[in-house]
PDB file of C-alpha atoms in Angstrom:
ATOM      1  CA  UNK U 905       7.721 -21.677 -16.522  1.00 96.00           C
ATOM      2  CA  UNK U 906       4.875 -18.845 -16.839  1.00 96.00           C
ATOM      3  CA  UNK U 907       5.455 -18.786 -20.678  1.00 95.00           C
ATOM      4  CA  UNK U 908       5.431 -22.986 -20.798  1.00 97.00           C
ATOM      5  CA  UNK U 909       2.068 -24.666 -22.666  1.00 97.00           C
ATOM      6  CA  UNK U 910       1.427 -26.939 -20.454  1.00 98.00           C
ATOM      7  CA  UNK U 911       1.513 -24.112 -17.688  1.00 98.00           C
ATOM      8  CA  UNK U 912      -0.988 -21.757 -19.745  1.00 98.00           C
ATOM      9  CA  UNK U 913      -3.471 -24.841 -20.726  1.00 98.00           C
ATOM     10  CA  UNK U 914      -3.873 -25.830 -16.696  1.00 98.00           C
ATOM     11  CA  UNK U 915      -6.571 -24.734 -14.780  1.00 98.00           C
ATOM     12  CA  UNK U 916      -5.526 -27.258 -11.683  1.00 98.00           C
ATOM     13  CA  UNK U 917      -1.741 -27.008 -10.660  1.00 98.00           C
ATOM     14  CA  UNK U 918      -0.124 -28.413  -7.196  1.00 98.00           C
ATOM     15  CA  UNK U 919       3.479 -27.041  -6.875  1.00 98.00           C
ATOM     16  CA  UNK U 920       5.664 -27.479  -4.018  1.00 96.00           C
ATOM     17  CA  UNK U 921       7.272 -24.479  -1.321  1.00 95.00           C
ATOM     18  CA  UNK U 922      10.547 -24.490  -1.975  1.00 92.00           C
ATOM     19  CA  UNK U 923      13.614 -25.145   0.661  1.00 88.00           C
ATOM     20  CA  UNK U 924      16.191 -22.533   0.516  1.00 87.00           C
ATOM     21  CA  UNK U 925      18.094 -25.257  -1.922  1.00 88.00           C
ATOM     22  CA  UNK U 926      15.471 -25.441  -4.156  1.00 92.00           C
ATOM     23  CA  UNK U 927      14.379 -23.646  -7.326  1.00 94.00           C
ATOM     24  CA  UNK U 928      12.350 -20.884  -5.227  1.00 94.00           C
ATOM     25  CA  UNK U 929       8.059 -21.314  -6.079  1.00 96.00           C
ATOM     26  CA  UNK U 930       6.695 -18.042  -4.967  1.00 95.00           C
ATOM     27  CA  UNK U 931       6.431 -15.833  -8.191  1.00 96.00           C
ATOM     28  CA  UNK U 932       5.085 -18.980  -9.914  1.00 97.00           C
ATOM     29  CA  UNK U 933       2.328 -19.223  -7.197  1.00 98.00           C
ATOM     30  CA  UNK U 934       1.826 -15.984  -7.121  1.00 97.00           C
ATOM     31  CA  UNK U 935       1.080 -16.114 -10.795  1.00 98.00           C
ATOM     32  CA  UNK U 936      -0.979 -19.209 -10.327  1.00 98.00           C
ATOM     33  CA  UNK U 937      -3.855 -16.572  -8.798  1.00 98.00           C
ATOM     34  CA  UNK U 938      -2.826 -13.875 -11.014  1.00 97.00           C
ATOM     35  CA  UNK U 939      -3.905 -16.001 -13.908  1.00 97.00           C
ATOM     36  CA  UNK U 940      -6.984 -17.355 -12.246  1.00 98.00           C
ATOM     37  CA  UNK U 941      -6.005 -21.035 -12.132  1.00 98.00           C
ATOM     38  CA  UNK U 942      -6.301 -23.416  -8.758  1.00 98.00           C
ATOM     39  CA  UNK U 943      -3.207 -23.817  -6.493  1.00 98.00           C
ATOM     40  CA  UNK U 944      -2.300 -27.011  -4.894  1.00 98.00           C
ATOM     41  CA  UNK U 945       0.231 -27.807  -2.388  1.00 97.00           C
ATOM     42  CA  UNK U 946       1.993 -30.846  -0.827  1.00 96.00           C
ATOM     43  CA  UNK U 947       0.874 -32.191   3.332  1.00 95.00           C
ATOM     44  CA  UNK U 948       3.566 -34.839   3.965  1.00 91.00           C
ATOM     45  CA  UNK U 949       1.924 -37.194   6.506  1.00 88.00           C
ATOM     46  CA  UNK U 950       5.345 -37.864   8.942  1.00 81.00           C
ATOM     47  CA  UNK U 951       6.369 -41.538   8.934  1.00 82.00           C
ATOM     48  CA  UNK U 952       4.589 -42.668   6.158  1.00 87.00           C
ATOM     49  CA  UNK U 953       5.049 -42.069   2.009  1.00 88.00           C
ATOM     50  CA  UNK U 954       1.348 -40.680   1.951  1.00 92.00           C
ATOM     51  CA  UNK U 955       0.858 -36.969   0.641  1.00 95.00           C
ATOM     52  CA  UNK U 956      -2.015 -35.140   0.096  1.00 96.00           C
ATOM     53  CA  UNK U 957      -1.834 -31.921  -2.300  1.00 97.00           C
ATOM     54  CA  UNK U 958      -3.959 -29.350  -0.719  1.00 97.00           C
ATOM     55  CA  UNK U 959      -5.564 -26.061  -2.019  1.00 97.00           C
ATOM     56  CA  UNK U 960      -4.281 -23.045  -1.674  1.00 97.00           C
ATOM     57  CA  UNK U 961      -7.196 -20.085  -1.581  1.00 96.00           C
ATOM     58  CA  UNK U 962      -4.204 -17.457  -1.895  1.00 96.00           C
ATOM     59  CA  UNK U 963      -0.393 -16.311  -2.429  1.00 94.00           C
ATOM     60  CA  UNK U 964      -1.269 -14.737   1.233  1.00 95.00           C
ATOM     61  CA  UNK U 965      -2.837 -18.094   2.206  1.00 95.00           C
ATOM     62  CA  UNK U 966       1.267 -19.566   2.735  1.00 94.00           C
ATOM     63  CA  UNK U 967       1.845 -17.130   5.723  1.00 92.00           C
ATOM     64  CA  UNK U 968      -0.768 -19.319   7.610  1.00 91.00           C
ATOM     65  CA  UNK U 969       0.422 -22.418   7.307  1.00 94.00           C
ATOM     66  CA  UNK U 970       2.608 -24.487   9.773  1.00 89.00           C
ATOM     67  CA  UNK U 971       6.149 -25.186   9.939  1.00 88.00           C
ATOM     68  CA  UNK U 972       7.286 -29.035  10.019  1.00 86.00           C
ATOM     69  CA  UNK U 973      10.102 -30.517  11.554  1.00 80.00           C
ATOM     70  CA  UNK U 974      11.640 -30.296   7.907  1.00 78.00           C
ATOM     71  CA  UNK U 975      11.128 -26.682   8.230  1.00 83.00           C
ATOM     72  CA  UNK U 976       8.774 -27.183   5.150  1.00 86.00           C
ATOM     73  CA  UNK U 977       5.686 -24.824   5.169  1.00 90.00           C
ATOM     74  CA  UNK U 978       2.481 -27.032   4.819  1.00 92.00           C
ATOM     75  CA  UNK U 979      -1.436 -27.030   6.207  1.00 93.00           C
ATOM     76  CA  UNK U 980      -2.085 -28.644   9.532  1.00 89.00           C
ATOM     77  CA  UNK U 981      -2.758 -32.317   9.861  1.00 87.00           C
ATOM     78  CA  UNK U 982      -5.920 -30.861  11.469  1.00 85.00           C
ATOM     79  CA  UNK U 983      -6.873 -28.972   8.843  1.00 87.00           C
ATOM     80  CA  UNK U 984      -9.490 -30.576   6.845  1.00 86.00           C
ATOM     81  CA  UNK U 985     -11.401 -27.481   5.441  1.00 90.00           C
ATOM     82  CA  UNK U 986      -9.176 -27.381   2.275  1.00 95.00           C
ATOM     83  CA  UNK U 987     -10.087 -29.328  -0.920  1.00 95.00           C
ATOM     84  CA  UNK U 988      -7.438 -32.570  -1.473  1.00 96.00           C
ATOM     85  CA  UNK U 989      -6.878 -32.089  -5.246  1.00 97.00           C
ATOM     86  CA  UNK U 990      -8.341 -35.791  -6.084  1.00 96.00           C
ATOM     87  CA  UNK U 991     -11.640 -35.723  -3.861  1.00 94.00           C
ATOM     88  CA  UNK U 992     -12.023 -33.046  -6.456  1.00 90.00           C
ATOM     89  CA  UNK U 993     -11.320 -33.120 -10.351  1.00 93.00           C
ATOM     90  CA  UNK U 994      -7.812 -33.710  -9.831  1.00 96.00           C
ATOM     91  CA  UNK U 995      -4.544 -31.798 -11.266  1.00 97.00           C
ATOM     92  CA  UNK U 996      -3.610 -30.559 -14.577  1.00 97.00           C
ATOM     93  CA  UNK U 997      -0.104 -30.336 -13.902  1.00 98.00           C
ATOM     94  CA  UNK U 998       2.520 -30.936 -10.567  1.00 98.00           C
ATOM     95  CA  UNK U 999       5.419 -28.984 -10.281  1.00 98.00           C
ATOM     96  CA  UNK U1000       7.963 -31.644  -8.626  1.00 97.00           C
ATOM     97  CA  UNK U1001      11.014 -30.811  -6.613  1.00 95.00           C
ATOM     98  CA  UNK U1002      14.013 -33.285  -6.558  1.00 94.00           C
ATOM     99  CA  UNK U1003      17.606 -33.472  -5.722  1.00 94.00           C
ATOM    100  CA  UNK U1004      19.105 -35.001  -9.141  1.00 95.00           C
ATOM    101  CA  UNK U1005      17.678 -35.832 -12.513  1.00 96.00           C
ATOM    102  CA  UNK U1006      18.756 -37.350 -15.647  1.00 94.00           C
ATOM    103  CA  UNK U1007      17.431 -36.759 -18.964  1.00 89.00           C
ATOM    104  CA  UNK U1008      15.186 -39.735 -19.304  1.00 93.00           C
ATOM    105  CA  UNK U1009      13.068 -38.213 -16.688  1.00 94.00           C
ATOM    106  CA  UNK U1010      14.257 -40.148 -13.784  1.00 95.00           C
ATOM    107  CA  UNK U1011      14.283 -38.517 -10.311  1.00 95.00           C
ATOM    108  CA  UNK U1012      16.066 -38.518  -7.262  1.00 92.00           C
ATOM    109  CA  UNK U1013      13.611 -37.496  -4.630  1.00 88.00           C
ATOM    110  CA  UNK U1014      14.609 -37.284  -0.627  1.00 83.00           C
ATOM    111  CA  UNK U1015      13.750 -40.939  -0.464  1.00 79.00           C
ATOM    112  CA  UNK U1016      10.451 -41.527   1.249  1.00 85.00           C
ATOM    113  CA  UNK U1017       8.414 -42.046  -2.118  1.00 89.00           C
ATOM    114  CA  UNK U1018       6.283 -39.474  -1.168  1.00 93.00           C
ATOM    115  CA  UNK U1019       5.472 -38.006  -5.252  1.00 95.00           C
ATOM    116  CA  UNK U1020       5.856 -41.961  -6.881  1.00 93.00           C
ATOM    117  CA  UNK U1021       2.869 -42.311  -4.175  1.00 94.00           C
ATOM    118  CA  UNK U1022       0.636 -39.493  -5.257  1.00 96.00           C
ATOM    119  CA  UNK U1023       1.242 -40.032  -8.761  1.00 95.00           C
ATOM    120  CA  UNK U1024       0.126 -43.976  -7.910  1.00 94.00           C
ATOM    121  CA  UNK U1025      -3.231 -42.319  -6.918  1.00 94.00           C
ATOM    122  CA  UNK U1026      -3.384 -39.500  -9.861  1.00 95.00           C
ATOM    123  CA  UNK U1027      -2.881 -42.419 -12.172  1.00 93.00           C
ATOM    124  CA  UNK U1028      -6.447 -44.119 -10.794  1.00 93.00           C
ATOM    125  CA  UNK U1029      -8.327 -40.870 -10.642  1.00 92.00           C
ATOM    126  CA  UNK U1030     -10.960 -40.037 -13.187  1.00 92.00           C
ATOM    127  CA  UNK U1031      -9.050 -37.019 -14.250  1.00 92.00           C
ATOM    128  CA  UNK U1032      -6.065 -39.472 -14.904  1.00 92.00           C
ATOM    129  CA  UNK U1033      -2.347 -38.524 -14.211  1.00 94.00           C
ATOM    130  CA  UNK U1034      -1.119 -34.783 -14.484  1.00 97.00           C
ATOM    131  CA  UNK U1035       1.732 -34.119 -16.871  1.00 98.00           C
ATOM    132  CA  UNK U1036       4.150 -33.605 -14.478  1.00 98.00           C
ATOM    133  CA  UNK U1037       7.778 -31.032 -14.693  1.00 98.00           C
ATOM    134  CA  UNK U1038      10.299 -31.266 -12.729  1.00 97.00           C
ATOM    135  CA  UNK U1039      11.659 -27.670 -11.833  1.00 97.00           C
ATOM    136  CA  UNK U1040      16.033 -27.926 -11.617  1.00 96.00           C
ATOM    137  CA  UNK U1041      19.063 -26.108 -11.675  1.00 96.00           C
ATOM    138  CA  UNK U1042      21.550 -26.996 -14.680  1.00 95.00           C
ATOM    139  CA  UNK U1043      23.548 -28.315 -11.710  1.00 95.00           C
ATOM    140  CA  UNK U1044      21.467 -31.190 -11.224  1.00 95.00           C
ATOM    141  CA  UNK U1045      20.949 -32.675 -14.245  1.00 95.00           C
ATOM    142  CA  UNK U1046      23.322 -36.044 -14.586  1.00 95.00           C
ATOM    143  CA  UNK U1047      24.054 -38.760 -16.728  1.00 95.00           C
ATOM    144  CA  UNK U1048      21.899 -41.177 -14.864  1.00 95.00           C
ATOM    145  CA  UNK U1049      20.062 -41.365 -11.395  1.00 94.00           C
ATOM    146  CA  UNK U1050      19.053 -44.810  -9.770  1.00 91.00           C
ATOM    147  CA  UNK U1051      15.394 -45.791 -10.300  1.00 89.00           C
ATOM    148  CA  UNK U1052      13.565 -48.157  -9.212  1.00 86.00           C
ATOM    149  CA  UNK U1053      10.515 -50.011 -10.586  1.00 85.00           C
ATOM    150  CA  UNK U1054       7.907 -47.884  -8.659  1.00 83.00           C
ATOM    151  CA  UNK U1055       9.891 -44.526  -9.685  1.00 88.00           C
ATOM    152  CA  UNK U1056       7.341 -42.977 -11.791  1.00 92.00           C
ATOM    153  CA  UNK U1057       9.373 -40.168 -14.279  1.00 94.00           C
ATOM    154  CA  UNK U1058       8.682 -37.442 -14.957  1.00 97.00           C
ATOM    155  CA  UNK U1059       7.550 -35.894 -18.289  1.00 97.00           C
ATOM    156  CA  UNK U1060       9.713 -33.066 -18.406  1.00 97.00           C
ATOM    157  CA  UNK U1061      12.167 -31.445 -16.477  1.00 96.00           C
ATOM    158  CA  UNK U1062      13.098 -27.460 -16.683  1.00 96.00           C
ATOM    159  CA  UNK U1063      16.407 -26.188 -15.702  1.00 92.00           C
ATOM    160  CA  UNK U1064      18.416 -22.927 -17.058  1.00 80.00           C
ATOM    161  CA  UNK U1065      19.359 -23.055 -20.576  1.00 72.00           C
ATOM    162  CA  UNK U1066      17.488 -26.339 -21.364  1.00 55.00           C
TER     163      UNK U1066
END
């Protein structure tokens, strides 16, 4: 990921804390400051499909943030010091968790649309739409996952030996 173009040509980058089942984020973020880039997260509003991607000012920044009932690490819903990624210039790049992917860059999300949603708004931003990478294990790479019309894919996906 660290060595990756598209990585080293991004200034703005939103990435997502991983779930213990997930490819695990925190040397990536923690290279995100290293390198002097902008870190963005994901603030799942509950009962909705709206997320905001919210900056980070710090690796050390995570161990303030709040736990949600999907035990998923993310600011407050009262927090509204922190820059949302499009009321500035937008993202360079997103980082995108899923459960299954298939090679024509469809993916199988947890079902609530939350990323097809963001990307929706990215698309109508100034800055346009990020190039977006889905990060994988070799496990969960099939043949074909369902999509539907307002999937948006994604433009890459990284997994061991790809």
């Amino acid at each position: 990921v660290i060595g990756h173009p598209k990585y080293q040509e991004s200034k703005r980058i939103a990435i997502f804390l991983s779930m213990p089942d997930e490819i695990q984020t925190e040397e990536i973020i923690k290279d995100i400051f290293k390198q002097g880039k902008e870190c963005f997260i994901p603030r799942y509003k509950p009962h909705s499909n709206h997320m905001d991607m919210l900056k980070l000012s710090s690796a050390e920044d995570i161990s303030s943030l709040t736990l949600t009932s999907w035990n998923i690490l993310q600011p407050s819903d009262d927090d509204s010091v922190r820059e949302e990624a499009l009321a500035g210039g937008g993202l360079d790049l997103i980082f995108m968790p899923g459960l299954g992917f298939d090679k024509k860059g469809n993916r199988l999300g947890r079902g609530k649309g939350y990323y097809d949603t963001y990307l929706e708004r990215c698309i109508k931003h100034p800055s346009g739409k990020p190039y977006t990478i889905a990060l994988a294990f070799r496990e969960q790479i099939c043949e074909s996952v369902p999509a539907a019309e307002n999937d948006v894919q994604v433009d890459e996906i990284l997994y061991e030996d790809c």
